[in-house]
């Protein structure tokens, strides 16, 4: 997105003196790092769906944030070895993903920024993002938050109608709706297919809306989905997608402002070694 616009909320569109001025601004902008993945999304959505969705949400958030956000380029690859049974997937080792995020975030903090958000378009990223954010907080004294983008969609269940759990696992009602809203020509409408092959349990579930607190390690996707879909893609509509993107962009701005206003515990940390 940043290469198609000159918007100053993109980190990469600033010169170094402009970046220094941004770090000195009061209030200081919150820096946002989007991360996606390169993997199959059924036969109806492109391999770069996660990157496209999270980039566009960050773009819309930056455009309405009135200078409160600085958006970094999307990280296009992630840990997704469990998708390698489908052509086109680019899989990165989990420790590399964590190290990459930590290196980016610590670089950001060295330029004077002390609030950062890691936002994902790929459902498996959040555990690794949480580890990276914890490392950044302890190493730098900054505050770094992390999330999958749907976490900031207000009242998401008022938009989505597919079964929960199961309806919005992957290339599903959620992601198909957003892609139809953002760029319908990217959707191969004649190839949209539903797939509910993943066995949903009371605790062991796959759905981007739900969370039981139990994490089931990923396995080969083709073992439960020959299509590369998990959920009800046929229930996706552009109208739902528009609502999802609007609420996600507003929610991201609200999260950034909440994070910025939060006191930094590093400033009041007790020294337990003092006599």
XYZ file of C-alpha atoms in Angstrom:
275
model
C 0.000 0.000 0.000
C 2.720 2.506 0.888
C 4.113 2.371 -2.649
C 0.752 3.385 -4.105
C 0.377 6.492 -1.952
C 2.427 9.306 -0.470
C 0.521 9.254 2.829
C 2.702 10.382 5.716
C 1.317 7.796 8.130
C 3.575 5.241 6.428
C 6.956 4.936 8.135
C 8.678 4.295 4.805
C 7.246 7.403 3.142
C 9.012 9.701 5.603
C 12.530 11.037 5.290
C 14.837 10.540 8.249
C 14.392 14.123 9.520
C 10.614 13.697 9.265
C 10.825 10.438 11.194
C 12.838 12.169 13.918
C 10.185 14.894 14.106
C 7.455 12.255 14.419
C 9.249 10.690 17.395
C 9.385 14.090 19.083
C 5.714 14.833 18.478
C 3.301 15.196 21.388
C 1.414 12.971 21.545
C 3.821 10.480 20.016
C 2.418 8.207 17.263
C 1.951 4.515 17.929
C 3.890 2.354 15.472
C 1.972 -0.511 13.847
C 3.639 -3.585 12.380
C 1.317 -5.717 10.208
C 2.254 -9.326 9.530
C 0.479 -11.755 7.240
C 1.384 -15.021 5.523
C 1.704 -16.567 2.082
C -0.553 -19.605 1.942
C -3.559 -21.228 0.311
C -7.026 -19.764 0.896
C -9.106 -22.273 -0.981
C -9.474 -22.086 -4.740
C -11.353 -18.784 -4.535
C -8.906 -16.475 -2.713
C -5.279 -15.644 -3.578
C -2.226 -16.797 -1.653
C -1.566 -13.277 -0.345
C -5.008 -12.856 1.245
C -3.677 -12.437 4.803
C -1.182 -9.796 3.674
C -3.766 -7.951 1.617
C -6.403 -7.831 4.341
C -4.146 -6.704 7.184
C -2.410 -4.126 4.963
C -5.707 -2.579 3.882
C -7.043 -2.459 7.445
C -3.864 -0.708 8.595
C -4.159 1.702 5.672
C -7.702 2.664 6.597
C -6.743 3.006 10.259
C -3.791 5.226 9.392
C -5.970 7.407 7.162
C -8.453 8.108 9.989
C -5.999 8.303 12.909
C -5.087 11.998 12.440
C -1.377 11.385 12.898
C -1.710 8.953 15.799
C -0.377 5.965 13.820
C 2.775 5.170 11.881
C 2.438 2.033 9.754
C 5.408 -0.166 8.857
C 5.543 -2.380 5.719
C 3.742 -5.700 6.096
C 5.860 -8.761 6.900
C 4.623 -11.131 4.171
C 5.719 -14.510 5.530
C 4.974 -16.447 8.723
C 5.159 -19.808 10.468
C 2.761 -22.005 8.491
C 4.595 -25.251 7.785
C 1.294 -27.075 8.346
C 0.032 -25.565 5.066
C 2.969 -26.817 2.976
C 0.866 -29.622 1.506
C -0.724 -26.939 -0.712
C 1.246 -25.342 -3.578
C 2.484 -21.779 -3.157
C 2.974 -21.689 0.607
C 6.112 -19.955 1.921
C 6.859 -21.230 5.440
C 9.215 -19.522 7.894
C 10.494 -21.158 11.069
C 8.739 -19.952 14.213
C 11.943 -18.779 15.890
C 12.784 -16.716 12.813
C 9.372 -15.021 12.956
C 9.873 -14.132 16.622
C 13.417 -12.875 16.044
C 12.267 -10.797 13.061
C 9.513 -9.141 15.090
C 11.811 -8.464 18.041
C 14.481 -6.970 15.774
C 11.964 -4.700 14.037
C 10.389 -3.555 17.297
C 13.670 -2.897 19.087
C 14.820 -0.875 16.069
C 11.635 1.183 16.345
C 12.216 1.842 20.040
C 15.803 2.956 19.411
C 14.388 5.778 17.304
C 12.420 7.052 20.288
C 9.011 5.380 19.932
C 7.711 3.632 23.036
C 4.322 2.279 21.959
C 3.886 -0.397 19.284
C 1.207 -2.776 17.976
C 1.834 -6.061 16.157
C -1.292 -6.891 14.125
C -1.787 -10.121 12.192
C -3.778 -11.196 9.185
C -2.785 -14.844 9.770
C -4.532 -16.780 12.511
C -1.478 -18.734 13.685
C 0.734 -15.673 14.253
C -0.667 -14.452 17.611
C 1.249 -16.866 19.926
C 4.551 -15.878 18.322
C 3.611 -12.208 18.311
C 2.813 -12.400 22.031
C 6.258 -13.850 22.744
C 7.880 -11.121 20.660
C 5.875 -8.379 22.388
C 6.857 -9.695 25.810
C 10.518 -9.707 24.793
C 10.285 -6.149 23.468
C 8.625 -4.879 26.634
C 11.288 -6.370 28.902
C 14.270 -5.555 26.676
C 13.347 -1.973 25.831
C 10.905 -0.697 28.457
C 8.409 0.107 25.694
C 4.841 -1.173 25.594
C 4.062 -3.525 22.705
C 0.647 -5.128 22.152
C -0.295 -7.883 19.688
C -3.487 -9.243 18.145
C -5.257 -10.883 15.215
C -7.153 -8.101 13.453
C -10.661 -9.379 14.210
C -10.044 -8.829 17.939
C -10.770 -5.114 17.494
C -13.969 -5.581 15.469
C -16.741 -4.304 17.720
C -19.697 -6.713 18.030
C -18.358 -9.048 15.360
C -21.147 -11.570 15.998
C -23.675 -9.011 14.798
C -22.049 -9.220 11.352
C -21.201 -12.894 10.925
C -23.932 -15.525 10.722
C -22.067 -18.788 10.063
C -21.843 -21.438 12.806
C -19.570 -20.645 15.730
C -17.307 -22.505 16.084
C -16.452 -23.649 12.597
C -17.872 -21.058 10.244
C -14.863 -18.738 10.250
C -11.761 -20.906 10.363
C -9.877 -19.966 7.196
C -10.820 -18.588 3.739
C -14.259 -18.473 5.276
C -17.204 -16.121 5.777
C -14.873 -13.648 7.510
C -12.020 -13.501 5.019
C -14.190 -13.963 1.924
C -16.430 -11.081 3.021
C -13.486 -8.761 3.523
C -11.947 -9.629 0.168
C -15.298 -9.084 -1.575
C -15.473 -5.631 0.001
C -11.887 -4.615 -0.662
C -11.424 -5.966 -4.192
C -14.072 -8.349 -5.552
C -12.016 -9.053 -8.671
C -9.511 -10.887 -6.456
C -12.228 -13.384 -5.528
C -12.836 -16.309 -7.916
C -16.554 -16.269 -7.214
C -17.280 -19.403 -9.261
C -14.862 -21.410 -7.088
C -16.205 -20.463 -3.643
C -16.649 -23.626 -1.563
C -17.529 -24.468 2.031
C -15.566 -26.965 4.083
C -16.457 -28.073 7.611
C -14.075 -31.019 7.715
C -12.330 -29.919 10.903
C -13.986 -31.696 13.822
C -15.084 -29.054 16.311
C -15.085 -30.072 19.969
C -16.013 -28.447 23.239
C -12.418 -27.364 23.832
C -10.575 -28.195 20.592
C -11.876 -25.770 18.011
C -10.848 -23.857 14.908
C -12.570 -20.514 14.481
C -11.195 -17.000 14.180
C -13.983 -15.670 16.436
C -13.870 -18.127 19.308
C -11.355 -19.072 21.903
C -11.643 -21.738 24.579
C -8.144 -21.109 25.917
C -6.980 -24.458 24.519
C -4.424 -24.353 21.705
C -4.327 -27.406 19.455
C -1.037 -27.734 17.634
C -1.463 -27.420 13.879
C -1.304 -30.494 11.646
C -1.299 -31.016 7.894
C -4.232 -29.117 6.476
C -5.066 -31.655 3.827
C -5.822 -34.157 6.605
C -9.137 -32.387 7.224
C -9.590 -30.048 4.244
C -8.919 -31.008 0.645
C -10.051 -27.538 -0.471
C -7.811 -25.461 1.804
C -10.929 -23.869 3.334
C -12.219 -24.165 6.879
C -15.676 -22.662 7.265
C -18.559 -21.222 5.303
C -17.058 -19.170 2.492
C -20.399 -19.104 0.684
C -21.824 -16.899 3.434
C -19.348 -14.145 2.652
C -20.743 -10.876 1.271
C -19.287 -7.501 0.412
C -21.692 -5.811 2.827
C -20.369 -7.857 5.736
C -16.843 -7.167 4.588
C -17.402 -3.420 4.539
C -18.699 -3.514 8.106
C -15.788 -5.689 9.238
C -13.152 -3.414 7.713
C -14.774 -0.234 9.050
C -14.993 -1.595 12.571
C -11.497 -3.090 12.416
C -9.973 0.234 11.335
C -11.844 2.160 14.022
C -10.921 -0.463 16.600
C -7.237 -0.337 15.698
C -7.184 3.443 16.138
C -8.981 3.129 19.475
C -6.521 0.447 20.625
C -3.563 2.634 19.672
C -4.916 5.581 21.623
C -5.657 3.401 24.640
C -2.138 1.951 24.503
C -0.617 5.402 24.223
C -2.515 6.706 27.250
C -1.560 3.716 29.399
C 1.124 4.382 32.043
C 4.359 2.574 31.325
C 5.233 0.156 34.162
C 8.920 0.482 33.276
C 8.841 4.026 34.629
C 7.796 2.843 38.108
C 9.594 -0.489 38.331
C 10.765 -1.329 41.814
C 14.416 -2.098 42.387
C 14.135 -5.093 44.700
C 17.903 -5.175 45.134
C 18.025 -1.851 46.961
C 18.640 -2.195 50.722
